PDB file of C-alpha atoms in Angstrom:
ATOM      1  CA  GLY J   1       0.000   0.000   0.000  1.00  0.00           C
ATOM      2  CA  ALA J   2       0.889   3.635  -0.342  1.00  0.00           C
ATOM      3  CA  VAL J   3       3.188   4.894   2.373  1.00  0.00           C
ATOM      4  CA  VAL J   4       3.904   8.425   3.459  1.00  0.00           C
ATOM      5  CA  SER J   5       6.835   8.978   5.751  1.00  0.00           C
ATOM      6  CA  GLN J   6       6.985  12.039   7.970  1.00  0.00           C
ATOM      7  CA  HIS J   7      10.013  13.052   9.966  1.00  0.00           C
ATOM      8  CA  PRO J   8      10.640  13.867  12.752  1.00  0.00           C
ATOM      9  CA  SER J   9       7.831  12.338  14.780  1.00  0.00           C
ATOM     10  CA  ARG J  10       8.552  14.556  17.758  1.00  0.00           C
ATOM     11  CA  VAL J  11      10.554  17.719  18.150  1.00  0.00           C
ATOM     12  CA  ILE J  12      11.114  20.075  21.021  1.00  0.00           C
ATOM     13  CA  CYS J  13      12.649  23.418  20.211  1.00  0.00           C
ATOM     14  CA  LYS J  14      13.268  26.723  21.868  1.00  0.00           C
ATOM     15  CA  SER J  15      11.268  29.787  21.086  1.00  0.00           C
ATOM     16  CA  GLY J  16      12.724  31.719  18.168  1.00  0.00           C
ATOM     17  CA  THR J  17      14.285  28.763  16.403  1.00  0.00           C
ATOM     18  CA  SER J  18      13.119  27.164  13.165  1.00  0.00           C
ATOM     19  CA  VAL J  19      12.019  23.586  12.649  1.00  0.00           C
ATOM     20  CA  LYS J  20      11.823  21.667   9.383  1.00  0.00           C
ATOM     21  CA  ILE J  21       9.400  18.781   8.903  1.00  0.00           C
ATOM     22  CA  GLU J  22       9.789  16.410   5.965  1.00  0.00           C
ATOM     23  CA  CYS J  23       7.066  14.492   4.213  1.00  0.00           C
ATOM     24  CA  ARG J  24       7.954  11.791   1.705  1.00  0.00           C
ATOM     25  CA  SER J  25       5.803   9.545  -0.423  1.00  0.00           C
ATOM     26  CA  LEU J  26       7.797   6.317  -0.422  1.00  0.00           C
ATOM     27  CA  ASP J  27       6.228   4.233  -3.162  1.00  0.00           C
ATOM     28  CA  PHE J  28       4.271   6.643  -5.297  1.00  0.00           C
ATOM     29  CA  GLN J  29       4.532  10.070  -6.865  1.00  0.00           C
ATOM     30  CA  ALA J  30       2.497  12.870  -5.372  1.00  0.00           C
ATOM     31  CA  THR J  31       2.046  16.082  -7.322  1.00  0.00           C
ATOM     32  CA  THR J  32       0.021  17.462  -4.451  1.00  0.00           C
ATOM     33  CA  MET J  33       0.626  17.180  -0.746  1.00  0.00           C
ATOM     34  CA  PHE J  34      -1.369  18.736   2.033  1.00  0.00           C
ATOM     35  CA  TRP J  35      -0.203  20.065   5.364  1.00  0.00           C
ATOM     36  CA  TYR J  36      -2.571  19.940   8.311  1.00  0.00           C
ATOM     37  CA  ARG J  37      -2.432  21.120  11.860  1.00  0.00           C
ATOM     38  CA  GLN J  38      -4.399  19.484  14.641  1.00  0.00           C
ATOM     39  CA  PHE J  39      -4.973  20.705  18.178  1.00  0.00           C
ATOM     40  CA  PRO J  40      -5.909  18.204  20.912  1.00  0.00           C
ATOM     41  CA  LYS J  41      -9.385  16.740  20.517  1.00  0.00           C
ATOM     42  CA  GLN J  42     -10.044  18.828  17.418  1.00  0.00           C
ATOM     43  CA  SER J  43     -10.332  18.140  13.741  1.00  0.00           C
ATOM     44  CA  LEU J  44      -7.645  18.582  11.147  1.00  0.00           C
ATOM     45  CA  MET J  45      -7.137  22.116   9.921  1.00  0.00           C
ATOM     46  CA  LEU J  46      -5.760  22.436   6.421  1.00  0.00           C
ATOM     47  CA  MET J  47      -2.849  24.847   6.426  1.00  0.00           C
ATOM     48  CA  ALA J  48      -1.681  24.698   2.846  1.00  0.00           C
ATOM     49  CA  THR J  49      -1.664  22.732  -0.355  1.00  0.00           C
ATOM     50  CA  SER J  50       1.792  21.962  -1.650  1.00  0.00           C
ATOM     51  CA  ASN J  51       2.188  21.591  -5.398  1.00  0.00           C
ATOM     52  CA  GLU J  52       5.330  20.141  -6.917  1.00  0.00           C
ATOM     53  CA  GLY J  53       7.335  22.762  -8.740  1.00  0.00           C
ATOM     54  CA  SER J  54       5.148  25.705  -7.822  1.00  0.00           C
ATOM     55  CA  LYS J  55       4.254  27.884  -4.888  1.00  0.00           C
ATOM     56  CA  ALA J  56       2.110  26.454  -2.152  1.00  0.00           C
ATOM     57  CA  THR J  57      -1.458  27.626  -1.687  1.00  0.00           C
ATOM     58  CA  TYR J  58      -2.115  28.739   1.867  1.00  0.00           C
ATOM     59  CA  GLU J  59      -5.430  28.739   3.640  1.00  0.00           C
ATOM     60  CA  GLN J  60      -6.832  31.951   4.991  1.00  0.00           C
ATOM     61  CA  GLY J  61      -5.165  32.968   8.218  1.00  0.00           C
ATOM     62  CA  VAL J  62      -2.019  30.907   7.692  1.00  0.00           C
ATOM     63  CA  GLU J  63       1.105  33.034   7.438  1.00  0.00           C
ATOM     64  CA  LYS J  64       3.122  31.937   4.441  1.00  0.00           C
ATOM     65  CA  ASP J  65       6.276  33.612   5.742  1.00  0.00           C
ATOM     66  CA  LYS J  66       6.032  31.731   8.983  1.00  0.00           C
ATOM     67  CA  PHE J  67       5.168  28.334   7.553  1.00  0.00           C
ATOM     68  CA  LEU J  68       7.474  27.869   4.594  1.00  0.00           C
ATOM     69  CA  ILE J  69       6.574  25.037   2.265  1.00  0.00           C
ATOM     70  CA  ASN J  70       8.820  23.578  -0.387  1.00  0.00           C
ATOM     71  CA  HIS J  71       7.754  20.800  -2.737  1.00  0.00           C
ATOM     72  CA  ALA J  72      10.862  20.304  -4.829  1.00  0.00           C
ATOM     73  CA  SER J  73      10.169  16.815  -6.105  1.00  0.00           C
ATOM     74  CA  LEU J  74       7.294  14.434  -6.687  1.00  0.00           C
ATOM     75  CA  THR J  75       8.115  12.584  -3.497  1.00  0.00           C
ATOM     76  CA  LEU J  76       9.171  15.256  -1.014  1.00  0.00           C
ATOM     77  CA  SER J  77       7.522  18.250   0.587  1.00  0.00           C
ATOM     78  CA  THR J  78       8.896  20.157   3.557  1.00  0.00           C
ATOM     79  CA  LEU J  79       7.272  22.474   6.071  1.00  0.00           C
ATOM     80  CA  THR J  80       9.519  24.859   7.982  1.00  0.00           C
ATOM     81  CA  VAL J  81       8.111  26.593  11.027  1.00  0.00           C
ATOM     82  CA  THR J  82      10.187  29.738  11.281  1.00  0.00           C
ATOM     83  CA  SER J  83      10.820  31.664  14.478  1.00  0.00           C
ATOM     84  CA  ALA J  84       8.690  29.235  16.416  1.00  0.00           C
ATOM     85  CA  HIS J  85       6.645  30.383  19.396  1.00  0.00           C
ATOM     86  CA  PRO J  86       4.879  28.354  22.083  1.00  0.00           C
ATOM     87  CA  GLU J  87       1.532  28.910  20.325  1.00  0.00           C
ATOM     88  CA  ASP J  88       2.939  27.006  17.336  1.00  0.00           C
ATOM     89  CA  SER J  89       3.061  23.876  19.462  1.00  0.00           C
ATOM     90  CA  SER J  90       0.753  21.416  17.770  1.00  0.00           C
ATOM     91  CA  PHE J  91       0.469  18.168  15.848  1.00  0.00           C
ATOM     92  CA  TYR J  92       1.416  18.698  12.192  1.00  0.00           C
ATOM     93  CA  ILE J  93       0.372  16.085   9.659  1.00  0.00           C
ATOM     94  CA  CYS J  94       1.133  15.811   5.977  1.00  0.00           C
ATOM     95  CA  SER J  95      -0.850  13.855   3.431  1.00  0.00           C
ATOM     96  CA  ALA J  96      -0.480  12.966  -0.209  1.00  0.00           C
ATOM     97  CA  SER J  97      -2.544  11.503  -2.966  1.00  0.00           C
ATOM     98  CA  ARG J  98      -1.212   9.408  -5.782  1.00  0.00           C
ATOM     99  CA  ALA J  99      -0.508  11.466  -8.897  1.00  0.00           C
ATOM    100  CA  GLY J 100      -2.799  10.555 -11.744  1.00  0.00           C
ATOM    101  CA  GLY J 101      -4.877   8.366  -9.508  1.00  0.00           C
ATOM    102  CA  PRO J 102      -8.628   7.902  -9.872  1.00  0.00           C
ATOM    103  CA  ASN J 103     -11.056  10.394  -8.447  1.00  0.00           C
ATOM    104  CA  ASN J 104     -11.571   8.265  -5.374  1.00  0.00           C
ATOM    105  CA  SER J 105      -7.902   7.984  -4.463  1.00  0.00           C
ATOM    106  CA  PRO J 106      -7.602   8.305  -0.711  1.00  0.00           C
ATOM    107  CA  LEU J 107      -5.299  10.637   1.058  1.00  0.00           C
ATOM    108  CA  HIS J 108      -2.408   8.831   2.683  1.00  0.00           C
ATOM    109  CA  PHE J 109      -1.142  10.438   5.837  1.00  0.00           C
ATOM    110  CA  GLY J 110       2.239  10.628   7.443  1.00  0.00           C
ATOM    111  CA  ASN J 111       2.425   9.685  11.109  1.00  0.00           C
ATOM    112  CA  GLY J 112       2.521  13.307  12.142  1.00  0.00           C
ATOM    113  CA  THR J 113       5.015  15.519  13.946  1.00  0.00           C
ATOM    114  CA  ARG J 114       4.356  16.664  17.456  1.00  0.00           C
ATOM    115  CA  LEU J 115       6.036  20.041  17.860  1.00  0.00           C
ATOM    116  CA  THR J 116       6.609  21.500  21.302  1.00  0.00           C
ATOM    117  CA  VAL J 117       8.044  24.989  21.519  1.00  0.00           C
ATOM    118  CA  THR J 118       9.428  25.947  24.914  1.00  0.00           C
TER     119      THR J 118
ATOM    120  CA  GLY B   1     -20.607  27.950   4.051  1.00  0.00           C
ATOM    121  CA  GLN B   2     -19.157  24.479   3.827  1.00  0.00           C
ATOM    122  CA  SER B   3     -19.494  22.214   6.814  1.00  0.00           C
ATOM    123  CA  LEU B   4     -19.879  18.662   8.008  1.00  0.00           C
ATOM    124  CA  GLU B   5     -21.772  17.670  11.106  1.00  0.00           C
ATOM    125  CA  GLN B   6     -21.148  14.511  13.085  1.00  0.00           C
ATOM    126  CA  PRO B   7     -21.746  13.593  16.737  1.00  0.00           C
ATOM    127  CA  SER B   8     -18.904  14.440  19.071  1.00  0.00           C
ATOM    128  CA  GLU B   9     -19.039  11.170  20.965  1.00  0.00           C
ATOM    129  CA  VAL B  10     -20.648   7.752  20.692  1.00  0.00           C
ATOM    130  CA  THR B  11     -20.517   4.949  23.249  1.00  0.00           C
ATOM    131  CA  ALA B  12     -21.070   1.278  22.449  1.00  0.00           C
ATOM    132  CA  VAL B  13     -20.441  -2.161  23.874  1.00  0.00           C
ATOM    133  CA  GLU B  14     -17.837  -4.612  22.639  1.00  0.00           C
ATOM    134  CA  GLY B  15     -19.340  -6.951  20.065  1.00  0.00           C
ATOM    135  CA  ALA B  16     -22.184  -4.584  19.219  1.00  0.00           C
ATOM    136  CA  ILE B  17     -22.904  -2.513  16.113  1.00  0.00           C
ATOM    137  CA  VAL B  18     -22.577   1.251  15.988  1.00  0.00           C
ATOM    138  CA  GLN B  19     -23.478   3.831  13.368  1.00  0.00           C
ATOM    139  CA  ILE B  20     -21.782   7.217  13.090  1.00  0.00           C
ATOM    140  CA  ASN B  21     -23.742   9.739  11.055  1.00  0.00           C
ATOM    141  CA  CYS B  22     -22.468  12.631   8.988  1.00  0.00           C
ATOM    142  CA  THR B  23     -24.385  15.356   7.235  1.00  0.00           C
ATOM    143  CA  TYR B  24     -22.666  17.758   4.900  1.00  0.00           C
ATOM    144  CA  GLN B  25     -23.138  21.090   3.235  1.00  0.00           C
ATOM    145  CA  THR B  26     -20.596  21.864   0.512  1.00  0.00           C
ATOM    146  CA  SER B  27     -20.506  24.015  -2.589  1.00  0.00           C
ATOM    147  CA  GLY B  28     -19.339  21.096  -4.678  1.00  0.00           C
ATOM    148  CA  PHE B  29     -19.358  17.425  -3.884  1.00  0.00           C
ATOM    149  CA  TYR B  30     -17.461  14.492  -5.286  1.00  0.00           C
ATOM    150  CA  GLY B  31     -17.726  12.015  -2.445  1.00  0.00           C
ATOM    151  CA  LEU B  32     -17.515  11.263   1.267  1.00  0.00           C
ATOM    152  CA  SER B  33     -14.550   9.656   2.968  1.00  0.00           C
ATOM    153  CA  TRP B  34     -14.150   8.188   6.424  1.00  0.00           C
ATOM    154  CA  TYR B  35     -10.930   8.149   8.400  1.00  0.00           C
ATOM    155  CA  GLN B  36      -9.970   6.564  11.697  1.00  0.00           C
ATOM    156  CA  GLN B  37      -7.553   8.216  14.086  1.00  0.00           C
ATOM    157  CA  HIS B  38      -6.216   6.714  17.286  1.00  0.00           C
ATOM    158  CA  ASP B  39      -4.956   9.027  20.007  1.00  0.00           C
ATOM    159  CA  GLY B  40      -1.554  10.403  19.078  1.00  0.00           C
ATOM    160  CA  GLY B  41      -1.647   8.871  15.620  1.00  0.00           C
ATOM    161  CA  ALA B  42      -2.380  10.021  12.123  1.00  0.00           C
ATOM    162  CA  PRO B  43      -5.655   9.430  10.288  1.00  0.00           C
ATOM    163  CA  THR B  44      -5.974   6.233   8.305  1.00  0.00           C
ATOM    164  CA  PHE B  45      -8.301   5.846   5.372  1.00  0.00           C
ATOM    165  CA  LEU B  46     -11.335   3.608   5.868  1.00  0.00           C
ATOM    166  CA  SER B  47     -13.686   4.150   2.947  1.00  0.00           C
ATOM    167  CA  TYR B  48     -14.891   6.442   0.205  1.00  0.00           C
ATOM    168  CA  ASN B  49     -18.382   6.754  -1.273  1.00  0.00           C
ATOM    169  CA  ALA B  50     -18.898   8.652  -4.494  1.00  0.00           C
ATOM    170  CA  LEU B  51     -22.228   7.086  -5.373  1.00  0.00           C
ATOM    171  CA  ASP B  52     -25.360   6.442  -3.353  1.00  0.00           C
ATOM    172  CA  GLY B  53     -25.454   3.177  -1.531  1.00  0.00           C
ATOM    173  CA  LEU B  54     -23.538   0.967   0.812  1.00  0.00           C
ATOM    174  CA  GLU B  55     -19.857   0.086   0.540  1.00  0.00           C
ATOM    175  CA  GLU B  56     -18.715  -2.828   2.663  1.00  0.00           C
ATOM    176  CA  THR B  57     -15.151  -3.517   3.745  1.00  0.00           C
ATOM    177  CA  GLY B  58     -14.953  -6.253   6.311  1.00  0.00           C
ATOM    178  CA  ARG B  59     -16.498  -5.161   9.602  1.00  0.00           C
ATOM    179  CA  PHE B  60     -16.832  -1.595   8.364  1.00  0.00           C
ATOM    180  CA  SER B  61     -19.465  -0.299   5.958  1.00  0.00           C
ATOM    181  CA  SER B  62     -20.149   3.192   4.707  1.00  0.00           C
ATOM    182  CA  PHE B  63     -23.321   4.602   3.232  1.00  0.00           C
ATOM    183  CA  LEU B  64     -24.055   7.686   1.189  1.00  0.00           C
ATOM    184  CA  SER B  65     -27.253   9.444   0.138  1.00  0.00           C
ATOM    185  CA  ARG B  66     -26.411  12.393  -2.083  1.00  0.00           C
ATOM    186  CA  SER B  67     -30.017  13.569  -2.215  1.00  0.00           C
ATOM    187  CA  ASP B  68     -30.055  13.824   1.596  1.00  0.00           C
ATOM    188  CA  SER B  69     -26.455  15.108   1.891  1.00  0.00           C
ATOM    189  CA  TYR B  70     -25.979  12.352   4.426  1.00  0.00           C
ATOM    190  CA  GLY B  71     -23.736   9.444   5.058  1.00  0.00           C
ATOM    191  CA  TYR B  72     -22.835   7.061   7.838  1.00  0.00           C
ATOM    192  CA  LEU B  73     -20.132   4.691   8.927  1.00  0.00           C
ATOM    193  CA  LEU B  74     -21.276   1.374  10.320  1.00  0.00           C
ATOM    194  CA  LEU B  75     -18.975  -0.656  12.520  1.00  0.00           C
ATOM    195  CA  GLN B  76     -19.933  -4.236  13.319  1.00  0.00           C
ATOM    196  CA  GLU B  77     -18.626  -6.725  15.861  1.00  0.00           C
ATOM    197  CA  LEU B  78     -16.964  -3.927  17.753  1.00  0.00           C
ATOM    198  CA  GLN B  79     -13.568  -4.623  19.240  1.00  0.00           C
ATOM    199  CA  MET B  80     -11.746  -2.623  21.892  1.00  0.00           C
ATOM    200  CA  LYS B  81      -9.157  -1.639  19.297  1.00  0.00           C
ATOM    201  CA  ASP B  82     -11.893   0.219  17.413  1.00  0.00           C
ATOM    202  CA  SER B  83     -11.856   2.860  20.150  1.00  0.00           C
ATOM    203  CA  ALA B  84     -10.719   5.914  18.220  1.00  0.00           C
ATOM    204  CA  SER B  85     -11.956   9.100  16.619  1.00  0.00           C
ATOM    205  CA  TYR B  86     -13.712   8.801  13.296  1.00  0.00           C
ATOM    206  CA  PHE B  87     -13.806  11.654  10.825  1.00  0.00           C
ATOM    207  CA  CYS B  88     -16.012  12.119   7.829  1.00  0.00           C
ATOM    208  CA  ALA B  89     -14.510  14.268   5.088  1.00  0.00           C
ATOM    209  CA  ALA B  90     -16.133  15.562   1.941  1.00  0.00           C
ATOM    210  CA  LYS B  91     -14.215  15.867  -1.277  1.00  0.00           C
ATOM    211  CA  TRP B  92     -15.481  19.066  -2.798  1.00  0.00           C
ATOM    212  CA  ASP B  93     -13.182  19.619  -5.745  1.00  0.00           C
ATOM    213  CA  SER B  94     -11.059  17.584  -8.088  1.00  0.00           C
ATOM    214  CA  ASN B  95      -7.782  18.389  -6.369  1.00  0.00           C
ATOM    215  CA  TYR B  96      -8.224  15.936  -3.500  1.00  0.00           C
ATOM    216  CA  GLN B  97      -8.974  18.742  -1.057  1.00  0.00           C
ATOM    217  CA  LEU B  98     -11.199  17.609   1.761  1.00  0.00           C
ATOM    218  CA  ILE B  99     -13.486  19.383   4.182  1.00  0.00           C
ATOM    219  CA  TRP B 100     -13.342  17.621   7.534  1.00  0.00           C
ATOM    220  CA  GLY B 101     -15.959  17.007  10.148  1.00  0.00           C
ATOM    221  CA  ALA B 102     -15.031  17.641  13.771  1.00  0.00           C
ATOM    222  CA  GLY B 103     -14.695  13.936  14.475  1.00  0.00           C
ATOM    223  CA  THR B 104     -16.637  11.433  16.555  1.00  0.00           C
ATOM    224  CA  LYS B 105     -14.940   9.837  19.509  1.00  0.00           C
ATOM    225  CA  LEU B 106     -16.034   6.221  19.750  1.00  0.00           C
ATOM    226  CA  ILE B 107     -15.871   4.803  23.259  1.00  0.00           C
ATOM    227  CA  ILE B 108     -16.208   1.039  23.544  1.00  0.00           C
ATOM    228  CA  LYS B 109     -17.050  -0.593  26.834  1.00  0.00           C
ATOM    229  CA  PRO B 110     -16.396  -4.243  27.630  1.00  0.00           C
TER     230      PRO B 110
END
């Protein structure tokens, strides 16, 4: 089955530093990847849609300069949280869908990254 | 606006059957997906309905009625490991973007 690898699974960083999260589709090509954020006991909030070879599309209210997204290849997208603050602490999840797949292709999720900013 | 409504919590007994409902309101609609998420984990895909009717996958079934903007997930022969949150998500455009419900926490008692 389709596998999406997300790294790191947990990261603790100090306020003001930057953190990079990687999302890789291991056995399929993904022209589009999605980055979500999830607070405890809440639903997934779409942050941005990452398109290979072009600029990411950010959802309303998400600062593109703070959450830098790079999708340089068909199998890798990265999210960098710049100048992290404690309020950025959250569970970040990436997902991808198989390029050229049928209309009912499911989203495959990475295992998520729990970010704690101290 | 676009939204999905599902119950926040459902409680059932091990071995029983439980149904989790989802109603949706979206500007476009391609289909309804269901995902399972255990605490601390990522969502895993369960099912997708694009057409009206029932889709069965083992102990799990999913139903869609486009005319009623309604779907449900049916879990049979409940096991303790089924304790998780279940999300319905509507695909509203062709780019795989989903609108997510708030999730239903399924509590299973022995």
